[in-house]
Each structure stands twice: as C-alpha cells, then as structure tokens.
C-alpha cells in the first residue's frame, strides 16, 4: 500500500509516482547494475522485498520467466528514460532490447548459481 516517488539525481520533483502493485529496483535485482533512480515514500507504505536468493528457484524451474521479465522491464525502461530525459530536456536514448537484457540476467543468475551471492 502507499505511494512512492521516483527521483533522478538531485531532483526535487519526482519524474513519476508508483503505487500498489508496482516494482522498484528490478534492474539491480536482475543484473547487479547500480540503481539509476531514488525512490522515496510519499506516504506510509507496505513493501515486499524480493531477493535474488528468493527469485533464483523460480528462474531455475521456469526458464521462460527471464524472457518475460526482460520484456516487461525493457518496456518500463523506455517509458522511464523518456520521462527522465524530458525532465532534463534531452533526447530519448533507447535502453537495451529485451533479448540483450535476457542474456544479462541469465549471465548474472548463472554467476549467482555458481556460488556468488549477488546481493
């Protein structure tokens, strides 16, 4: 429950608001990339933390899950990058395609399965 604001760098105004059912931090969870946004609670929130250790058994048992997640994440990235760049008055630079993201996620989870924590 609740609402969070998504901020870029030192912005005082959020580029978007997210509410119930939305996720944050998925790129870091899936690829190990550093975060690119700051998320602040705009009101009291109840959140669920999903760790790589919790996601790993699902990835192992459902091989197509990575591709599905990559498509959703890539679509969301395009929208977020557009908003960030409009806020900075810059041209939109497309993010990685879902197939490229799928390969990165598989590589990262492969590293995790080999004994690295990834957290």
Tab-separated table of N, CA, C and O in Angstrom:
chain	number	residue	atom	x	y	z
A	1	UNK	N	0.843	-1.177	0.000
A	1	UNK	CA	0.000	0.000	0.000
A	1	UNK	C	0.883	1.234	0.000
A	1	UNK	O	2.068	1.161	0.275
A	2	UNK	N	0.319	2.370	-0.303
A	2	UNK	CA	1.054	3.617	-0.277
A	2	UNK	C	1.547	4.038	-1.655
A	2	UNK	O	1.313	3.373	-2.657
A	3	UNK	N	2.242	5.153	-1.679
A	3	UNK	CA	2.760	5.715	-2.915
A	3	UNK	C	4.211	6.112	-2.715
A	3	UNK	O	4.579	6.665	-1.678
A	4	UNK	N	5.038	5.832	-3.724
A	4	UNK	CA	6.428	6.269	-3.715
A	4	UNK	C	6.653	7.190	-4.903
A	4	UNK	O	5.989	7.085	-5.933
A	5	UNK	N	7.598	8.104	-4.743
A	5	UNK	CA	8.011	8.977	-5.832
A	5	UNK	C	9.342	8.493	-6.364
A	5	UNK	O	10.202	8.046	-5.594
A	6	UNK	N	9.525	8.566	-7.673
A	6	UNK	CA	10.787	8.171	-8.303
A	6	UNK	C	11.502	9.451	-8.733
A	6	UNK	O	10.952	10.255	-9.489
A	7	UNK	N	12.723	9.639	-8.234
A	7	UNK	CA	13.503	10.844	-8.472
A	7	UNK	C	14.794	10.501	-9.215
A	7	UNK	O	15.338	9.419	-9.036
A	8	UNK	N	15.275	11.433	-10.014
A	8	UNK	CA	16.572	11.296	-10.666
A	8	UNK	C	17.535	12.292	-10.045
A	8	UNK	O	17.178	13.432	-9.789
A	9	UNK	N	18.748	11.817	-9.799
A	9	UNK	CA	19.820	12.629	-9.240
A	9	UNK	C	19.323	13.492	-8.092
A	9	UNK	O	18.717	12.980	-7.172
A	10	UNK	N	19.534	14.794	-8.158
A	10	UNK	CA	19.159	15.688	-7.053
A	10	UNK	C	17.832	16.392	-7.282
A	10	UNK	O	17.574	17.447	-6.699
A	11	UNK	N	16.987	15.830	-8.124
A	11	UNK	CA	15.702	16.467	-8.449
A	11	UNK	C	14.828	16.582	-7.209
A	11	UNK	O	14.791	15.694	-6.370
A	12	UNK	N	14.129	17.694	-7.111
A	12	UNK	CA	13.197	17.894	-6.007
A	12	UNK	C	11.798	17.422	-6.354
A	12	UNK	O	10.966	17.220	-5.482
A	13	UNK	N	11.542	17.248	-7.652
A	13	UNK	CA	10.229	16.825	-8.130
A	13	UNK	C	10.366	15.433	-8.730
A	13	UNK	O	11.256	15.189	-9.554
A	14	UNK	N	9.510	14.497	-8.346
A	14	UNK	CA	9.612	13.138	-8.894
A	14	UNK	C	9.259	13.103	-10.379
A	14	UNK	O	8.438	13.898	-10.845
A	15	UNK	N	9.884	12.166	-11.106
A	15	UNK	CA	9.539	12.007	-12.521
A	15	UNK	C	8.265	11.188	-12.674
A	15	UNK	O	7.596	11.256	-13.686
A	16	UNK	N	7.947	10.402	-11.630
A	16	UNK	CA	6.704	9.628	-11.629
A	16	UNK	C	6.392	9.181	-10.212
A	16	UNK	O	7.233	9.257	-9.320
A	17	UNK	N	5.177	8.728	-10.035
A	17	UNK	CA	4.753	8.140	-8.766
A	17	UNK	C	4.342	6.699	-9.037
A	17	UNK	O	3.780	6.399	-10.086
A	18	UNK	N	4.628	5.818	-8.094
A	18	UNK	CA	4.230	4.415	-8.209
A	18	UNK	C	3.381	4.059	-7.001
A	18	UNK	O	3.646	4.513	-5.889
A	19	UNK	N	2.380	3.235	-7.238
A	19	UNK	CA	1.527	2.815	-6.131
A	19	UNK	C	1.403	1.302	-6.122
A	19	UNK	O	2.201	0.599	-6.745
A	20	UNK	N	0.415	0.798	-5.460
A	20	UNK	CA	0.224	-0.635	-5.226
A	20	UNK	C	0.458	-1.459	-6.492
A	20	UNK	O	-0.026	-1.122	-7.573
A	21	UNK	N	1.229	-2.518	-6.335
A	21	UNK	CA	1.452	-3.464	-7.421
A	21	UNK	C	2.632	-3.157	-8.319
A	21	UNK	O	2.956	-3.944	-9.209
A	22	UNK	N	3.308	-2.040	-8.122
A	22	UNK	CA	4.447	-1.681	-8.968
A	22	UNK	C	5.743	-2.114	-8.297
A	22	UNK	O	5.814	-2.240	-7.086
A	23	UNK	N	6.767	-2.311	-9.090
A	23	UNK	CA	8.057	-2.743	-8.546
A	23	UNK	C	9.103	-1.660	-8.732
A	23	UNK	O	9.005	-0.825	-9.627
A	24	UNK	N	10.105	-1.691	-7.879
A	24	UNK	CA	11.261	-0.807	-7.974
A	24	UNK	C	12.511	-1.631	-7.728
A	24	UNK	O	12.472	-2.650	-7.043
A	25	UNK	N	13.611	-1.224	-8.321
A	25	UNK	CA	14.885	-1.904	-8.089
A	25	UNK	C	15.078	-3.187	-8.866
A	25	UNK	O	16.001	-3.953	-8.596
A	26	UNK	N	14.230	-3.432	-9.860
A	26	UNK	CA	14.313	-4.712	-10.567
A	26	UNK	C	15.594	-4.857	-11.379
A	26	UNK	O	16.125	-5.955	-11.501
A	27	UNK	N	16.132	-3.775	-11.938
A	27	UNK	CA	17.363	-3.901	-12.727
A	27	UNK	C	18.528	-4.332	-11.845
A	27	UNK	O	19.326	-5.165	-12.234
A	28	UNK	N	18.616	-3.760	-10.675
A	28	UNK	CA	19.673	-4.149	-9.748
A	28	UNK	C	19.501	-5.603	-9.315
A	28	UNK	O	20.461	-6.367	-9.266
A	29	UNK	N	18.271	-5.993	-9.029
A	29	UNK	CA	17.984	-7.371	-8.635
A	29	UNK	C	18.342	-8.349	-9.745
A	29	UNK	O	18.932	-9.397	-9.504
A	30	UNK	N	18.008	-7.999	-10.979
A	30	UNK	CA	18.159	-8.936	-12.090
A	30	UNK	C	19.547	-8.945	-12.724
A	30	UNK	O	19.956	-9.953	-13.297
A	31	UNK	N	20.263	-7.813	-12.657
A	31	UNK	CA	21.542	-7.731	-13.371
A	31	UNK	C	22.717	-7.335	-12.491
A	31	UNK	O	23.855	-7.405	-12.929
A	32	UNK	N	22.451	-6.860	-11.287
A	32	UNK	CA	23.520	-6.385	-10.423
A	32	UNK	C	23.936	-4.954	-10.718
A	32	UNK	O	24.840	-4.429	-10.077
A	33	UNK	N	23.272	-4.291	-11.679
A	33	UNK	CA	23.574	-2.904	-12.015
A	33	UNK	C	23.295	-1.989	-10.836
A	33	UNK	O	22.340	-2.218	-10.090
A	34	UNK	N	24.088	-0.915	-10.707
A	34	UNK	CA	23.757	0.068	-9.677
A	34	UNK	C	22.429	0.745	-10.006
A	34	UNK	O	22.042	0.824	-11.172
A	35	UNK	N	21.751	1.233	-9.008
A	35	UNK	CA	20.463	1.886	-9.231
A	35	UNK	C	20.649	3.183	-10.004
A	35	UNK	O	21.697	3.807	-9.945
A	36	UNK	N	19.607	3.578	-10.727
A	36	UNK	CA	19.660	4.793	-11.528
A	36	UNK	C	18.671	5.842	-11.040
A	36	UNK	O	18.658	6.955	-11.554
A	37	UNK	N	17.849	5.491	-10.084
A	37	UNK	CA	16.844	6.404	-9.548
A	37	UNK	C	16.808	6.290	-8.031
A	37	UNK	O	17.288	5.312	-7.461
A	38	UNK	N	16.220	7.284	-7.427
A	38	UNK	CA	15.996	7.272	-5.981
A	38	UNK	C	14.495	7.152	-5.771
A	38	UNK	O	13.715	7.851	-6.421
A	39	UNK	N	14.080	6.269	-4.881
A	39	UNK	CA	12.662	6.081	-4.598
A	39	UNK	C	12.416	6.512	-3.158
A	39	UNK	O	13.109	6.057	-2.246
A	40	UNK	N	11.445	7.401	-2.999
A	40	UNK	CA	11.104	7.905	-1.661
A	40	UNK	C	9.630	7.656	-1.380
A	40	UNK	O	8.777	7.898	-2.239
A	41	UNK	N	9.337	7.231	-0.173
A	41	UNK	CA	7.942	7.062	0.233
A	41	UNK	C	7.291	8.432	0.318
A	41	UNK	O	7.813	9.337	0.961
A	42	UNK	N	6.175	8.585	-0.358
A	42	UNK	CA	5.425	9.843	-0.325
A	42	UNK	C	4.356	9.792	0.770
A	42	UNK	O	3.809	10.821	1.150
A	43	UNK	N	4.066	8.582	1.222
A	43	UNK	CA	3.136	8.339	2.319
A	43	UNK	C	3.509	6.987	2.915
A	43	UNK	O	4.401	6.316	2.414
A	44	UNK	N	2.872	6.590	3.980
A	44	UNK	CA	3.175	5.298	4.593
A	44	UNK	C	2.991	4.186	3.568
A	44	UNK	O	2.017	4.163	2.822
A	45	UNK	N	3.963	3.281	3.509
A	45	UNK	CA	3.941	2.201	2.510
A	45	UNK	C	4.177	0.850	3.175
A	45	UNK	O	4.903	0.754	4.163
A	46	UNK	N	3.576	-0.162	2.613
A	46	UNK	CA	3.890	-1.541	2.966
A	46	UNK	C	4.558	-2.124	1.738
A	46	UNK	O	3.993	-2.115	0.641
A	47	UNK	N	5.781	-2.610	1.908
A	47	UNK	CA	6.575	-3.089	0.793
A	47	UNK	C	6.983	-4.537	0.992
A	47	UNK	O	7.080	-5.015	2.122
A	48	UNK	N	7.247	-5.204	-0.105
A	48	UNK	CA	7.752	-6.577	-0.072
A	48	UNK	C	9.115	-6.571	-0.738
A	48	UNK	O	9.260	-6.073	-1.857
A	49	UNK	N	10.108	-7.116	-0.061
A	49	UNK	CA	11.445	-7.199	-0.620
A	49	UNK	C	11.630	-8.576	-1.260
A	49	UNK	O	11.405	-9.604	-0.616
A	50	UNK	N	12.038	-8.579	-2.511
A	50	UNK	CA	12.335	-9.824	-3.217
A	50	UNK	C	13.842	-9.870	-3.426
A	50	UNK	O	14.414	-8.982	-4.058
A	51	UNK	N	14.477	-10.887	-2.878
A	51	UNK	CA	15.923	-11.033	-3.021
A	51	UNK	C	16.244	-11.970	-4.179
A	51	UNK	O	15.386	-12.719	-4.648
A	52	UNK	N	17.471	-11.921	-4.622
A	52	UNK	CA	17.892	-12.813	-5.688
A	52	UNK	C	17.800	-14.271	-5.217
A	52	UNK	O	17.423	-15.146	-5.987
A	53	UNK	N	18.106	-14.507	-3.954
A	53	UNK	CA	18.017	-15.865	-3.417
A	53	UNK	C	16.587	-16.393	-3.492
A	53	UNK	O	16.362	-17.576	-3.754
A	54	UNK	N	15.601	-15.509	-3.285
A	54	UNK	CA	14.200	-15.926	-3.367
A	54	UNK	C	13.758	-16.133	-4.812
A	54	UNK	O	12.939	-17.006	-5.107
A	55	UNK	N	14.302	-15.333	-5.737
A	55	UNK	CA	13.907	-15.411	-7.138
A	55	UNK	C	14.589	-16.574	-7.868
A	55	UNK	O	14.035	-17.137	-8.810
A	56	UNK	N	15.755	-16.947	-7.426
A	56	UNK	CA	16.550	-17.968	-8.114
A	56	UNK	C	15.809	-19.296	-8.340
A	56	UNK	O	15.849	-19.830	-9.455
A	57	UNK	N	15.105	-19.858	-7.352
A	57	UNK	CA	14.394	-21.121	-7.608
A	57	UNK	C	13.323	-20.991	-8.699
A	57	UNK	O	13.109	-21.929	-9.479
A	58	UNK	N	12.678	-19.841	-8.772
A	58	UNK	CA	11.689	-19.622	-9.834
A	58	UNK	C	12.350	-19.587	-11.204
A	58	UNK	O	11.842	-20.149	-12.173
A	59	UNK	N	13.478	-18.915	-11.291
A	59	UNK	CA	14.218	-18.828	-12.552
A	59	UNK	C	14.674	-20.216	-12.999
A	59	UNK	O	14.596	-20.552	-14.178
A	60	UNK	N	15.120	-21.018	-12.038
A	60	UNK	CA	15.560	-22.379	-12.363
A	60	UNK	C	14.411	-23.252	-12.838
A	60	UNK	O	14.557	-24.037	-13.766
A	61	UNK	N	13.246	-23.115	-12.224
A	61	UNK	CA	12.123	-24.004	-12.549
A	61	UNK	C	11.273	-23.492	-13.717
A	61	UNK	O	10.508	-24.255	-14.297
A	62	UNK	N	11.415	-22.224	-14.063
A	62	UNK	CA	10.626	-21.631	-15.155
A	62	UNK	C	11.567	-20.894	-16.113
A	62	UNK	O	11.716	-19.674	-16.033
A	63	UNK	N	12.218	-21.605	-17.034
A	63	UNK	CA	13.225	-20.991	-17.907
A	63	UNK	C	12.714	-19.785	-18.705
A	63	UNK	O	13.453	-18.854	-18.964
A	64	UNK	N	11.463	-19.756	-19.088
A	64	UNK	CA	10.918	-18.645	-19.858
A	64	UNK	C	10.652	-17.397	-19.038
A	64	UNK	O	10.368	-16.326	-19.587
A	65	UNK	N	10.747	-17.512	-17.715
A	65	UNK	CA	10.459	-16.393	-16.832
A	65	UNK	C	11.392	-15.213	-17.087
A	65	UNK	O	10.958	-14.068	-17.101
A	66	UNK	N	12.668	-15.477	-17.325
A	66	UNK	CA	13.624	-14.400	-17.569
A	66	UNK	C	13.220	-13.593	-18.790
A	66	UNK	O	13.250	-12.365	-18.778
A	67	UNK	N	12.814	-14.274	-19.862
A	67	UNK	CA	12.408	-13.558	-21.075
A	67	UNK	C	11.174	-12.701	-20.814
A	67	UNK	O	11.080	-11.563	-21.289
A	68	UNK	N	10.218	-13.232	-20.066
A	68	UNK	CA	9.003	-12.468	-19.749
A	68	UNK	C	9.339	-11.237	-18.904
A	68	UNK	O	8.844	-10.140	-19.164
A	69	UNK	N	10.179	-11.428	-17.903
A	69	UNK	CA	10.577	-10.314	-17.048
A	69	UNK	C	11.339	-9.277	-17.875
A	69	UNK	O	11.114	-8.071	-17.737
A	70	UNK	N	12.236	-9.729	-18.739
A	70	UNK	CA	13.033	-8.814	-19.559
A	70	UNK	C	12.147	-7.954	-20.457
A	70	UNK	O	12.408	-6.761	-20.639
A	71	UNK	N	11.092	-8.538	-21.017
A	71	UNK	CA	10.180	-7.760	-21.864
A	71	UNK	C	9.479	-6.670	-21.060
A	71	UNK	O	9.380	-5.527	-21.500
A	72	UNK	N	9.003	-7.013	-19.868
A	72	UNK	CA	8.316	-6.035	-19.023
A	72	UNK	C	9.290	-4.935	-18.583
A	72	UNK	O	8.972	-3.742	-18.658
A	73	UNK	N	10.469	-5.335	-18.144
A	73	UNK	CA	11.453	-4.365	-17.659
A	73	UNK	C	11.897	-3.435	-18.792
A	73	UNK	O	11.997	-2.220	-18.607
A	74	UNK	N	12.148	-3.983	-19.971
A	74	UNK	CA	12.576	-3.160	-21.104
A	74	UNK	C	11.498	-2.153	-21.484
A	74	UNK	O	11.781	-0.977	-21.709
A	75	UNK	N	10.265	-2.587	-21.516
A	75	UNK	CA	9.157	-1.688	-21.827
A	75	UNK	C	9.082	-0.562	-20.801
A	75	UNK	O	8.923	0.614	-21.148
A	76	UNK	N	9.230	-0.913	-19.552
A	76	UNK	CA	9.186	0.093	-18.491
A	76	UNK	C	10.363	1.051	-18.592
A	76	UNK	O	10.218	2.262	-18.404
A	77	UNK	N	11.547	0.522	-18.932
A	77	UNK	CA	12.732	1.370	-19.062
A	77	UNK	C	12.544	2.423	-20.142
A	77	UNK	O	12.940	3.567	-19.963
A	78	UNK	N	11.979	2.028	-21.270
A	78	UNK	CA	11.752	3.002	-22.334
A	78	UNK	C	10.907	4.165	-21.828
A	78	UNK	O	11.221	5.324	-22.077
A	79	UNK	N	9.839	3.855	-21.109
A	79	UNK	CA	8.976	4.902	-20.578
A	79	UNK	C	9.680	5.768	-19.555
A	79	UNK	O	9.559	7.000	-19.565
A	80	UNK	N	10.463	5.156	-18.653
A	80	UNK	CA	11.168	5.911	-17.622
A	80	UNK	C	12.269	6.768	-18.219
A	80	UNK	O	12.465	7.915	-17.816
A	81	UNK	N	13.012	6.225	-19.185
A	81	UNK	CA	14.073	7.009	-19.814
A	81	UNK	C	13.493	8.218	-20.525
A	81	UNK	O	14.055	9.304	-20.484
A	82	UNK	N	12.361	8.025	-21.147
A	82	UNK	CA	11.712	9.147	-21.837
A	82	UNK	C	11.357	10.239	-20.831
A	82	UNK	O	11.615	11.415	-21.054
A	83	UNK	N	10.786	9.846	-19.683
A	83	UNK	CA	10.422	10.828	-18.661
A	83	UNK	C	11.655	11.519	-18.089
A	83	UNK	O	11.667	12.727	-17.886
A	84	UNK	N	12.721	10.734	-17.801
A	84	UNK	CA	13.950	11.316	-17.261
A	84	UNK	C	14.545	12.317	-18.233
A	84	UNK	O	14.944	13.415	-17.852
A	85	UNK	N	14.609	11.940	-19.490
A	85	UNK	CA	15.226	12.805	-20.488
A	85	UNK	C	14.382	14.035	-20.770
A	85	UNK	O	14.924	15.102	-21.029
A	86	UNK	N	13.078	13.916	-20.698
A	86	UNK	CA	12.227	15.091	-20.848
A	86	UNK	C	12.439	16.033	-19.670
A	86	UNK	O	12.468	17.245	-19.831
A	87	UNK	N	12.605	15.463	-18.469
A	87	UNK	CA	12.852	16.291	-17.287
A	87	UNK	C	14.187	17.012	-17.395
A	87	UNK	O	14.358	18.111	-16.881
A	88	UNK	N	15.149	16.408	-18.084
A	88	UNK	CA	16.470	17.019	-18.275
A	88	UNK	C	16.557	17.763	-19.613
A	88	UNK	O	17.611	18.252	-19.970
A	89	UNK	N	15.473	17.777	-20.379
A	89	UNK	CA	15.439	18.397	-21.708
A	89	UNK	C	16.467	17.776	-22.650
A	89	UNK	O	17.176	18.464	-23.365
A	90	UNK	N	16.571	16.462	-22.630
A	90	UNK	CA	17.486	15.739	-23.511
A	90	UNK	C	16.685	14.820	-24.417
A	90	UNK	O	15.545	14.474	-24.127
A	91	UNK	N	17.333	14.413	-25.490
A	91	UNK	CA	16.702	13.462	-26.403
A	91	UNK	C	16.609	12.102	-25.722
A	91	UNK	O	17.421	11.752	-24.869
A	92	UNK	N	15.624	11.314	-26.118
A	92	UNK	CA	15.433	9.980	-25.564
A	92	UNK	C	16.449	9.030	-26.185
A	92	UNK	O	16.613	8.979	-27.397
A	93	UNK	N	17.160	8.292	-25.324
A	93	UNK	CA	18.103	7.275	-25.783
A	93	UNK	C	17.513	5.928	-25.399
A	93	UNK	O	17.323	5.657	-24.219
A	94	UNK	N	17.187	5.082	-26.375
A	94	UNK	CA	16.546	3.807	-26.039
A	94	UNK	C	17.442	2.914	-25.177
A	94	UNK	O	18.641	2.893	-25.321
A	95	UNK	N	16.820	2.175	-24.285
A	95	UNK	CA	17.557	1.234	-23.442
A	95	UNK	C	17.772	-0.079	-24.196
A	95	UNK	O	17.340	-0.240	-25.327
A	96	UNK	N	18.436	-1.018	-23.548
A	96	UNK	CA	18.719	-2.316	-24.169
A	96	UNK	C	17.432	-3.032	-24.542
A	96	UNK	O	16.424	-2.897	-23.882
A	97	UNK	N	17.489	-3.791	-25.605
A	97	UNK	CA	16.327	-4.583	-26.021
A	97	UNK	C	16.136	-5.753	-25.062
A	97	UNK	O	17.055	-6.169	-24.363
A	98	UNK	N	14.939	-6.310	-25.046
A	98	UNK	CA	14.608	-7.400	-24.121
A	98	UNK	C	15.545	-8.586	-24.292
A	98	UNK	O	15.935	-9.219	-23.306
A	99	UNK	N	15.937	-8.904	-25.508
A	99	UNK	CA	16.826	-10.052	-25.733
A	99	UNK	C	18.187	-9.826	-25.081
A	99	UNK	O	18.740	-10.726	-24.442
A	100	UNK	N	18.723	-8.625	-25.211
A	100	UNK	CA	20.009	-8.294	-24.591
A	100	UNK	C	19.886	-8.360	-23.077
A	100	UNK	O	20.745	-8.913	-22.390
A	101	UNK	N	18.789	-7.822	-22.557
A	101	UNK	CA	18.558	-7.866	-21.117
A	101	UNK	C	18.428	-9.307	-20.632
A	101	UNK	O	18.984	-9.672	-19.593
A	102	UNK	N	17.731	-10.143	-21.382
A	102	UNK	CA	17.593	-11.558	-21.007
A	102	UNK	C	18.962	-12.213	-20.859
A	102	UNK	O	19.215	-12.953	-19.911
A	103	UNK	N	19.866	-11.937	-21.793
A	103	UNK	CA	21.224	-12.510	-21.733
A	103	UNK	C	21.965	-12.029	-20.498
A	103	UNK	O	22.653	-12.809	-19.835
A	104	UNK	N	21.818	-10.739	-20.177
A	104	UNK	CA	22.485	-10.206	-18.988
A	104	UNK	C	21.948	-10.841	-17.721
A	104	UNK	O	22.693	-11.163	-16.797
A	105	UNK	N	20.632	-11.012	-17.664
A	105	UNK	CA	20.013	-11.619	-16.477
A	105	UNK	C	20.467	-13.063	-16.342
A	105	UNK	O	20.839	-13.509	-15.259
A	106	UNK	N	20.452	-13.808	-17.454
A	106	UNK	CA	20.913	-15.203	-17.407
A	106	UNK	C	22.362	-15.282	-16.933
A	106	UNK	O	22.712	-16.137	-16.114
A	107	UNK	N	23.200	-14.387	-17.423
A	107	UNK	CA	24.597	-14.367	-17.016
A	107	UNK	C	24.723	-14.075	-15.522
A	107	UNK	O	25.462	-14.738	-14.805
A	108	UNK	N	23.963	-13.094	-15.050
A	108	UNK	CA	24.023	-12.723	-13.639
A	108	UNK	C	23.517	-13.847	-12.750
A	108	UNK	O	24.120	-14.171	-11.735
A	109	UNK	N	22.417	-14.468	-13.128
A	109	UNK	CA	21.887	-15.570	-12.329
A	109	UNK	C	22.788	-16.792	-12.408
A	109	UNK	O	22.899	-17.539	-11.452
A	110	UNK	N	23.475	-16.972	-13.531
A	110	UNK	CA	24.444	-18.059	-13.641
A	110	UNK	C	25.570	-17.869	-12.645
A	110	UNK	O	26.014	-18.810	-11.996
A	111	UNK	N	26.010	-16.606	-12.487
A	111	UNK	CA	27.050	-16.297	-11.511
A	111	UNK	C	26.558	-16.588	-10.109
A	111	UNK	O	27.274	-17.123	-9.285
A	112	UNK	N	25.299	-16.247	-9.847
A	112	UNK	CA	24.706	-16.483	-8.543
A	112	UNK	C	24.631	-17.975	-8.262
A	112	UNK	O	24.946	-18.443	-7.180
A	113	UNK	N	24.241	-18.746	-9.276
A	113	UNK	CA	24.118	-20.186	-9.090
A	113	UNK	C	25.465	-20.844	-8.874
A	113	UNK	O	25.559	-21.899	-8.273
A	114	UNK	N	26.544	-20.171	-9.333
A	114	UNK	CA	27.879	-20.715	-9.139
A	114	UNK	C	28.443	-20.400	-7.756
A	114	UNK	O	29.588	-20.677	-7.478
A	115	UNK	N	27.619	-19.761	-6.904
A	115	UNK	CA	28.053	-19.542	-5.526
A	115	UNK	C	28.246	-18.096	-5.133
A	115	UNK	O	28.551	-17.808	-3.991
A	116	UNK	N	28.094	-17.148	-6.071
A	116	UNK	CA	28.206	-15.743	-5.714
A	116	UNK	C	26.861	-15.269	-5.195
A	116	UNK	O	25.831	-15.645	-5.715
A	117	UNK	N	26.894	-14.412	-4.196
A	117	UNK	CA	25.632	-14.001	-3.562
A	117	UNK	C	24.826	-13.054	-4.415
A	117	UNK	O	23.613	-13.100	-4.405
A	118	UNK	N	25.421	-12.113	-5.148
A	118	UNK	CA	24.680	-11.180	-5.970
A	118	UNK	C	23.860	-10.187	-5.190
A	118	UNK	O	23.079	-9.456	-5.743
A	119	UNK	N	23.986	-10.144	-3.888
A	119	UNK	CA	23.180	-9.204	-3.082
A	119	UNK	C	24.068	-8.121	-2.539
A	119	UNK	O	25.187	-8.222	-2.318
